[in-house]
Amino acid sequence: QQQVKQSPQSLIVQKGGISIINCAYENTAFDYFPWYQQFPGKGPALLIAIRPDVSEKKEGRFTISFNKSAKQFSLHIMDSQPGDSATYFCAASIEETSGSRLTFGEGTQLTVNP
Amino acid sequence: DAGVTQSPTHLIKTRGQHVTLRCSPISGHKSVSWYQQVLGQGPQFIFQYYEKEERGRGNFPDRFSARQFPNYSSELNVNALLLGDSALYLCASSAPLSPGRSGELFFGEGSRLTVL
């Protein structure tokens, strides 16, 4: 019940295109859904996050869509750029005062061709 | 301000040895978590410490242990190393959750452990 499943495993997009990554979760107690971006040799960095009281959150070129009834959420990267080439992880957790314990998806390796 | 710092950045050990990894959280953060990231996979939760107490433990064997010090820095110890322990070990810190403040985890760049 703690799994988060992510797809696709890899994604190739042309510069200017839209990148879409999907995740599904099982535990209905999860109440915090972040997306992390990781470059080779670096630790994951928070990109954008959403809570289940809203269905969409947009920050610049990045948008999270959230479907509570389907237990799914997705990341949309608009106008994808070569600098966006990285591995993206969705995650989910139950937020607590002491901090979140994240359950990560398997990751999506995004390549944006110039 | 400095981010989460981890040491060492890279290390090579042989099977059966012991390793200690260290982490300094962002100033003011009292929660430290440890994650294991095997190549090509997402990070897996190992431990969480808050105010020097263990608050959570993932599905890892007793060979893995950790502690948090009064200055909120932390150590991860792994005994009797196995080949499968080869991974990137990530430390993350977070500020306490409060109204208007998320429980965002800030990750360090990790310690790359290779077990031969």
PDB file of C-alpha atoms in Angstrom:
ATOM      1  CA  GLN A   1       0.000   0.000   0.000  1.00  0.00           C
ATOM      2  CA  GLN A   2       3.055   2.223   0.113  1.00  0.00           C
ATOM      3  CA  GLN A   3       3.899   1.994  -3.585  1.00  0.00           C
ATOM      4  CA  VAL A   4       4.065   4.835  -6.039  1.00  0.00           C
ATOM      5  CA  LYS A   5       4.188   3.750  -9.671  1.00  0.00           C
ATOM      6  CA  GLN A   6       5.669   6.060 -12.291  1.00  0.00           C
ATOM      7  CA  SER A   7       5.632   6.011 -16.086  1.00  0.00           C
ATOM      8  CA  PRO A   8       7.185   6.188 -18.579  1.00  0.00           C
ATOM      9  CA  GLN A   9      10.633   4.974 -17.587  1.00  0.00           C
ATOM     10  CA  SER A  10      12.202   7.182 -20.249  1.00  0.00           C
ATOM     11  CA  LEU A  11      10.948   9.993 -22.436  1.00  0.00           C
ATOM     12  CA  ILE A  12      12.420  11.813 -25.415  1.00  0.00           C
ATOM     13  CA  VAL A  13      10.905  15.161 -26.409  1.00  0.00           C
ATOM     14  CA  GLN A  14      11.839  17.801 -28.939  1.00  0.00           C
ATOM     15  CA  LYS A  15      12.707  21.294 -27.771  1.00  0.00           C
ATOM     16  CA  GLY A  16       9.507  23.291 -27.334  1.00  0.00           C
ATOM     17  CA  GLY A  17       7.364  20.198 -26.856  1.00  0.00           C
ATOM     18  CA  ILE A  18       5.334  19.070 -23.857  1.00  0.00           C
ATOM     19  CA  SER A  19       6.728  16.431 -21.498  1.00  0.00           C
ATOM     20  CA  ILE A  20       4.183  14.427 -19.504  1.00  0.00           C
ATOM     21  CA  ILE A  21       5.051  12.045 -16.674  1.00  0.00           C
ATOM     22  CA  ASN A  22       2.428  10.067 -14.782  1.00  0.00           C
ATOM     23  CA  CYS A  23       2.245   8.583 -11.305  1.00  0.00           C
ATOM     24  CA  ALA A  24      -0.261   6.456  -9.422  1.00  0.00           C
ATOM     25  CA  TYR A  25      -0.418   5.759  -5.711  1.00  0.00           C
ATOM     26  CA  GLU A  26      -2.241   3.295  -3.490  1.00  0.00           C
ATOM     27  CA  ASN A  27      -2.259   4.733   0.013  1.00  0.00           C
ATOM     28  CA  THR A  28      -5.226   7.095   0.347  1.00  0.00           C
ATOM     29  CA  ALA A  29      -3.661   8.579   3.494  1.00  0.00           C
ATOM     30  CA  PHE A  30      -0.979  10.313   1.425  1.00  0.00           C
ATOM     31  CA  ASP A  31      -1.512  14.069   1.558  1.00  0.00           C
ATOM     32  CA  TYR A  32       1.605  15.553  -0.020  1.00  0.00           C
ATOM     33  CA  PHE A  33       2.757  14.889  -3.574  1.00  0.00           C
ATOM     34  CA  PRO A  34       6.057  16.456  -4.649  1.00  0.00           C
ATOM     35  CA  TRP A  35       8.029  16.124  -7.859  1.00  0.00           C
ATOM     36  CA  TYR A  36      11.809  16.073  -7.689  1.00  0.00           C
ATOM     37  CA  GLN A  37      14.362  16.738 -10.420  1.00  0.00           C
ATOM     38  CA  GLN A  38      17.748  15.047 -10.283  1.00  0.00           C
ATOM     39  CA  PHE A  39      20.791  15.751 -12.431  1.00  0.00           C
ATOM     40  CA  PRO A  40      23.654  13.223 -12.655  1.00  0.00           C
ATOM     41  CA  GLY A  41      25.873  13.355  -9.590  1.00  0.00           C
ATOM     42  CA  LYS A  42      23.465  15.579  -7.681  1.00  0.00           C
ATOM     43  CA  GLY A  43      20.827  15.038  -5.034  1.00  0.00           C
ATOM     44  CA  PRO A  44      17.129  15.389  -5.881  1.00  0.00           C
ATOM     45  CA  ALA A  45      15.769  18.957  -5.827  1.00  0.00           C
ATOM     46  CA  LEU A  46      12.128  19.854  -5.265  1.00  0.00           C
ATOM     47  CA  LEU A  47      10.482  21.069  -8.446  1.00  0.00           C
ATOM     48  CA  ILE A  48       6.832  21.513  -7.499  1.00  0.00           C
ATOM     49  CA  ALA A  49       4.416  19.947  -5.016  1.00  0.00           C
ATOM     50  CA  ILE A  50       0.654  19.626  -4.554  1.00  0.00           C
ATOM     51  CA  ARG A  51      -1.787  18.693  -1.830  1.00  0.00           C
ATOM     52  CA  PRO A  52      -5.059  16.822  -2.522  1.00  0.00           C
ATOM     53  CA  ASP A  53      -7.291  19.818  -1.828  1.00  0.00           C
ATOM     54  CA  VAL A  54      -6.542  21.219  -5.306  1.00  0.00           C
ATOM     55  CA  SER A  55      -6.654  19.559  -8.727  1.00  0.00           C
ATOM     56  CA  GLU A  56      -3.929  21.561 -10.418  1.00  0.00           C
ATOM     57  CA  LYS A  57      -0.908  23.651  -9.530  1.00  0.00           C
ATOM     58  CA  LYS A  58       1.202  25.638 -11.952  1.00  0.00           C
ATOM     59  CA  GLU A  59       4.634  27.162 -11.432  1.00  0.00           C
ATOM     60  CA  GLY A  60       6.157  28.637 -14.555  1.00  0.00           C
ATOM     61  CA  ARG A  61       6.462  25.931 -17.200  1.00  0.00           C
ATOM     62  CA  PHE A  62       5.693  23.154 -14.699  1.00  0.00           C
ATOM     63  CA  THR A  63       2.155  21.978 -13.873  1.00  0.00           C
ATOM     64  CA  ILE A  64       0.919  19.204 -11.602  1.00  0.00           C
ATOM     65  CA  SER A  65      -2.494  17.717 -12.345  1.00  0.00           C
ATOM     66  CA  PHE A  66      -4.038  15.728  -9.501  1.00  0.00           C
ATOM     67  CA  ASN A  67      -6.947  13.272  -9.667  1.00  0.00           C
ATOM     68  CA  LYS A  68      -7.859  12.188  -6.153  1.00  0.00           C
ATOM     69  CA  SER A  69     -10.569   9.705  -7.147  1.00  0.00           C
ATOM     70  CA  ALA A  70      -8.241   7.925  -9.575  1.00  0.00           C
ATOM     71  CA  LYS A  71      -5.286   8.201  -7.180  1.00  0.00           C
ATOM     72  CA  GLN A  72      -3.162   9.595  -9.975  1.00  0.00           C
ATOM     73  CA  PHE A  73      -1.090  12.703 -10.540  1.00  0.00           C
ATOM     74  CA  SER A  74       1.037  13.933 -13.394  1.00  0.00           C
ATOM     75  CA  LEU A  75       3.742  16.439 -14.223  1.00  0.00           C
ATOM     76  CA  HIS A  76       3.501  18.519 -17.385  1.00  0.00           C
ATOM     77  CA  ILE A  77       6.544  20.433 -18.600  1.00  0.00           C
ATOM     78  CA  MET A  78       5.552  22.998 -21.203  1.00  0.00           C
ATOM     79  CA  ASP A  79       7.991  24.356 -23.793  1.00  0.00           C
ATOM     80  CA  SER A  80      10.540  21.712 -22.810  1.00  0.00           C
ATOM     81  CA  GLN A  81      14.176  22.835 -23.025  1.00  0.00           C
ATOM     82  CA  PRO A  82      17.445  20.872 -23.322  1.00  0.00           C
ATOM     83  CA  GLY A  83      18.288  22.090 -19.798  1.00  0.00           C
ATOM     84  CA  ASP A  84      15.272  20.145 -18.533  1.00  0.00           C
ATOM     85  CA  SER A  85      17.046  16.895 -19.438  1.00  0.00           C
ATOM     86  CA  ALA A  86      17.248  15.090 -16.102  1.00  0.00           C
ATOM     87  CA  THR A  87      15.623  12.300 -14.117  1.00  0.00           C
ATOM     88  CA  TYR A  88      12.263  13.166 -12.586  1.00  0.00           C
ATOM     89  CA  PHE A  89      10.793  11.443  -9.555  1.00  0.00           C
ATOM     90  CA  CYS A  90       7.283  11.673  -8.231  1.00  0.00           C
ATOM     91  CA  ALA A  91       6.807  11.024  -4.542  1.00  0.00           C
ATOM     92  CA  ALA A  92       4.091  10.857  -1.931  1.00  0.00           C
ATOM     93  CA  SER A  93       3.959  11.119   1.824  1.00  0.00           C
ATOM     94  CA  ILE A  94       1.876  11.766   4.883  1.00  0.00           C
ATOM     95  CA  GLU A  95       2.986  15.116   6.193  1.00  0.00           C
ATOM     96  CA  GLU A  96       3.875  15.172   9.875  1.00  0.00           C
ATOM     97  CA  THR A  97       5.268  17.839  12.156  1.00  0.00           C
ATOM     98  CA  SER A  98       8.542  15.953  12.268  1.00  0.00           C
ATOM     99  CA  GLY A  99       8.788  16.013   8.468  1.00  0.00           C
ATOM    100  CA  SER A 100       7.771  13.914   5.501  1.00  0.00           C
ATOM    101  CA  ARG A 101       8.815  10.350   4.812  1.00  0.00           C
ATOM    102  CA  LEU A 102       8.722  10.202   1.045  1.00  0.00           C
ATOM    103  CA  THR A 103       7.818   7.171  -1.033  1.00  0.00           C
ATOM    104  CA  PHE A 104       9.371   7.710  -4.459  1.00  0.00           C
ATOM    105  CA  GLY A 105       8.425   6.441  -7.872  1.00  0.00           C
ATOM    106  CA  GLU A 106      10.956   4.627 -10.019  1.00  0.00           C
ATOM    107  CA  GLY A 107      11.929   7.728 -11.973  1.00  0.00           C
ATOM    108  CA  THR A 108      11.641   8.990 -15.557  1.00  0.00           C
ATOM    109  CA  GLN A 109      14.725   9.879 -17.544  1.00  0.00           C
ATOM    110  CA  LEU A 110      13.782  12.864 -19.703  1.00  0.00           C
ATOM    111  CA  THR A 111      15.833  13.827 -22.740  1.00  0.00           C
ATOM    112  CA  VAL A 112      14.980  17.046 -24.572  1.00  0.00           C
ATOM    113  CA  ASN A 113      16.574  17.196 -27.998  1.00  0.00           C
ATOM    114  CA  PRO A 114      17.608  20.603 -29.350  1.00  0.00           C
TER     115      PRO A 114
ATOM    116  CA  ASP B   1      23.193  29.672   3.668  1.00  0.00           C
ATOM    117  CA  ALA B   2      24.804  26.295   3.230  1.00  0.00           C
ATOM    118  CA  GLY B   3      22.632  23.450   2.080  1.00  0.00           C
ATOM    119  CA  VAL B   4      22.693  19.899   3.382  1.00  0.00           C
ATOM    120  CA  THR B   5      26.281  18.706   3.433  1.00  0.00           C
ATOM    121  CA  GLN B   6      27.366  15.087   3.356  1.00  0.00           C
ATOM    122  CA  SER B   7      30.699  13.358   3.752  1.00  0.00           C
ATOM    123  CA  PRO B   8      32.459  11.564   2.324  1.00  0.00           C
ATOM    124  CA  THR B   9      31.310  12.112  -1.264  1.00  0.00           C
ATOM    125  CA  HIS B  10      32.736   8.843  -2.521  1.00  0.00           C
ATOM    126  CA  LEU B  11      34.110   5.773  -0.802  1.00  0.00           C
ATOM    127  CA  ILE B  12      35.047   2.213  -1.642  1.00  0.00           C
ATOM    128  CA  LYS B  13      34.755  -0.627   0.862  1.00  0.00           C
ATOM    129  CA  THR B  14      35.036  -4.396   0.716  1.00  0.00           C
ATOM    130  CA  ARG B  15      32.431  -6.929   1.781  1.00  0.00           C
ATOM    131  CA  GLY B  16      32.161  -7.357   5.520  1.00  0.00           C
ATOM    132  CA  GLN B  17      33.549  -3.924   6.366  1.00  0.00           C
ATOM    133  CA  HIS B  18      31.757  -1.155   8.203  1.00  0.00           C
ATOM    134  CA  VAL B  19      30.985   2.358   6.950  1.00  0.00           C
ATOM    135  CA  THR B  20      29.958   5.620   8.613  1.00  0.00           C
ATOM    136  CA  LEU B  21      28.352   8.393   6.593  1.00  0.00           C
ATOM    137  CA  ARG B  22      27.864  11.895   7.961  1.00  0.00           C
ATOM    138  CA  CYS B  23      25.319  14.633   7.340  1.00  0.00           C
ATOM    139  CA  SER B  24      24.927  18.238   8.434  1.00  0.00           C
ATOM    140  CA  PRO B  25      21.430  19.642   7.966  1.00  0.00           C
ATOM    141  CA  ILE B  26      20.485  23.128   6.907  1.00  0.00           C
ATOM    142  CA  SER B  27      20.805  25.521   9.833  1.00  0.00           C
ATOM    143  CA  GLY B  28      17.570  25.553  11.828  1.00  0.00           C
ATOM    144  CA  HIS B  29      16.349  22.200  10.516  1.00  0.00           C
ATOM    145  CA  LYS B  30      15.749  19.656  13.243  1.00  0.00           C
ATOM    146  CA  SER B  31      14.653  16.713  11.087  1.00  0.00           C
ATOM    147  CA  VAL B  32      17.133  14.543   9.212  1.00  0.00           C
ATOM    148  CA  SER B  33      16.267  11.607   6.988  1.00  0.00           C
ATOM    149  CA  TRP B  34      18.396   9.049   5.187  1.00  0.00           C
ATOM    150  CA  TYR B  35      17.584   7.477   1.808  1.00  0.00           C
ATOM    151  CA  GLN B  36      19.316   4.811  -0.268  1.00  0.00           C
ATOM    152  CA  GLN B  37      19.308   5.259  -4.039  1.00  0.00           C
ATOM    153  CA  VAL B  38      20.414   2.276  -6.056  1.00  0.00           C
ATOM    154  CA  LEU B  39      21.504   3.136  -9.605  1.00  0.00           C
ATOM    155  CA  GLY B  40      18.509   3.551 -11.881  1.00  0.00           C
ATOM    156  CA  GLN B  41      15.932   3.548  -9.064  1.00  0.00           C
ATOM    157  CA  GLY B  42      14.155   6.038  -6.873  1.00  0.00           C
ATOM    158  CA  PRO B  43      15.420   6.790  -3.352  1.00  0.00           C
ATOM    159  CA  GLN B  44      14.254   4.399  -0.622  1.00  0.00           C
ATOM    160  CA  PHE B  45      13.572   5.665   2.912  1.00  0.00           C
ATOM    161  CA  ILE B  46      15.929   4.293   5.566  1.00  0.00           C
ATOM    162  CA  PHE B  47      15.591   6.438   8.715  1.00  0.00           C
ATOM    163  CA  GLN B  48      14.096   9.655   9.999  1.00  0.00           C
ATOM    164  CA  TYR B  49      15.278  11.510  13.075  1.00  0.00           C
ATOM    165  CA  TYR B  50      13.594  14.499  14.679  1.00  0.00           C
ATOM    166  CA  GLU B  51      14.873  16.246  17.777  1.00  0.00           C
ATOM    167  CA  LYS B  52      17.431  13.452  18.210  1.00  0.00           C
ATOM    168  CA  GLU B  53      14.797  10.718  18.357  1.00  0.00           C
ATOM    169  CA  GLU B  54      14.145   8.062  15.731  1.00  0.00           C
ATOM    170  CA  ARG B  55      10.741   8.791  14.208  1.00  0.00           C
ATOM    171  CA  GLY B  56      10.703   6.254  11.416  1.00  0.00           C
ATOM    172  CA  ARG B  57      12.540   3.326   9.941  1.00  0.00           C
ATOM    173  CA  GLY B  58      12.216   1.836   6.485  1.00  0.00           C
ATOM    174  CA  ASN B  59      12.481  -1.796   5.481  1.00  0.00           C
ATOM    175  CA  PHE B  60      16.209  -2.206   5.990  1.00  0.00           C
ATOM    176  CA  PRO B  61      18.076  -4.842   8.025  1.00  0.00           C
ATOM    177  CA  ASP B  62      19.517  -4.224  11.474  1.00  0.00           C
ATOM    178  CA  ARG B  63      22.940  -3.789   9.881  1.00  0.00           C
ATOM    179  CA  PHE B  64      21.772  -0.252   9.216  1.00  0.00           C
ATOM    180  CA  SER B  65      21.718   2.154  12.152  1.00  0.00           C
ATOM    181  CA  ALA B  66      21.745   5.898  12.619  1.00  0.00           C
ATOM    182  CA  ARG B  67      21.791   8.590  15.222  1.00  0.00           C
ATOM    183  CA  GLN B  68      21.298  12.323  15.509  1.00  0.00           C
ATOM    184  CA  PHE B  69      23.500  14.533  17.617  1.00  0.00           C
ATOM    185  CA  PRO B  70      22.595  17.543  19.792  1.00  0.00           C
ATOM    186  CA  ASN B  71      23.616  19.886  16.938  1.00  0.00           C
ATOM    187  CA  TYR B  72      21.138  17.969  14.676  1.00  0.00           C
ATOM    188  CA  SER B  73      23.866  16.477  12.495  1.00  0.00           C
ATOM    189  CA  SER B  74      23.512  12.778  11.838  1.00  0.00           C
ATOM    190  CA  GLU B  75      25.438   9.608  11.123  1.00  0.00           C
ATOM    191  CA  LEU B  76      24.379   6.543   9.171  1.00  0.00           C
ATOM    192  CA  ASN B  77      26.240   3.353   9.981  1.00  0.00           C
ATOM    193  CA  VAL B  78      26.192   0.168   7.950  1.00  0.00           C
ATOM    194  CA  ASN B  79      27.830  -2.994   9.298  1.00  0.00           C
ATOM    195  CA  ALA B  80      28.880  -6.178   7.507  1.00  0.00           C
ATOM    196  CA  LEU B  81      28.689  -4.574   4.081  1.00  0.00           C
ATOM    197  CA  LEU B  82      27.232  -6.576   1.196  1.00  0.00           C
ATOM    198  CA  LEU B  83      27.677  -5.999  -2.518  1.00  0.00           C
ATOM    199  CA  GLY B  84      24.030  -4.938  -2.657  1.00  0.00           C
ATOM    200  CA  ASP B  85      24.712  -2.038  -0.321  1.00  0.00           C
ATOM    201  CA  SER B  86      26.446  -0.237  -3.179  1.00  0.00           C
ATOM    202  CA  ALA B  87      24.353   2.872  -3.716  1.00  0.00           C
ATOM    203  CA  LEU B  88      24.092   6.625  -3.346  1.00  0.00           C
ATOM    204  CA  TYR B  89      23.163   7.446   0.241  1.00  0.00           C
ATOM    205  CA  LEU B  90      21.194  10.652   0.484  1.00  0.00           C
ATOM    206  CA  CYS B  91      20.601  12.771   3.534  1.00  0.00           C
ATOM    207  CA  ALA B  92      17.712  15.219   3.664  1.00  0.00           C
ATOM    208  CA  SER B  93      16.696  17.822   6.196  1.00  0.00           C
ATOM    209  CA  SER B  94      13.460  19.671   6.739  1.00  0.00           C
ATOM    210  CA  ALA B  95      12.040  22.409   8.885  1.00  0.00           C
ATOM    211  CA  PRO B  96       9.109  21.564  11.177  1.00  0.00           C
ATOM    212  CA  LEU B  97       5.743  21.541   9.439  1.00  0.00           C
ATOM    213  CA  SER B  98       3.641  24.543  10.405  1.00  0.00           C
ATOM    214  CA  PRO B  99       0.802  26.635   8.945  1.00  0.00           C
ATOM    215  CA  GLY B 100       2.039  28.195   5.734  1.00  0.00           C
ATOM    216  CA  ARG B 101       5.189  26.100   5.696  1.00  0.00           C
ATOM    217  CA  SER B 102       5.483  22.826   3.827  1.00  0.00           C
ATOM    218  CA  GLY B 103       7.495  19.872   4.995  1.00  0.00           C
ATOM    219  CA  GLU B 104       9.812  20.165   2.008  1.00  0.00           C
ATOM    220  CA  LEU B 105      12.816  17.886   2.112  1.00  0.00           C
ATOM    221  CA  PHE B 106      16.138  19.389   1.060  1.00  0.00           C
ATOM    222  CA  PHE B 107      18.592  16.761  -0.128  1.00  0.00           C
ATOM    223  CA  GLY B 108      22.354  16.739  -0.030  1.00  0.00           C
ATOM    224  CA  GLU B 109      24.406  15.524  -2.966  1.00  0.00           C
ATOM    225  CA  GLY B 110      24.914  12.149  -1.379  1.00  0.00           C
ATOM    226  CA  SER B 111      27.674   9.740  -0.499  1.00  0.00           C
ATOM    227  CA  ARG B 112      28.451   7.254  -3.263  1.00  0.00           C
ATOM    228  CA  LEU B 113      29.333   3.900  -1.658  1.00  0.00           C
ATOM    229  CA  THR B 114      30.889   1.121  -3.701  1.00  0.00           C
ATOM    230  CA  VAL B 115      31.255  -2.296  -2.071  1.00  0.00           C
ATOM    231  CA  LEU B 116      33.709  -4.657  -3.752  1.00  0.00           C
TER     232      LEU B 116
END
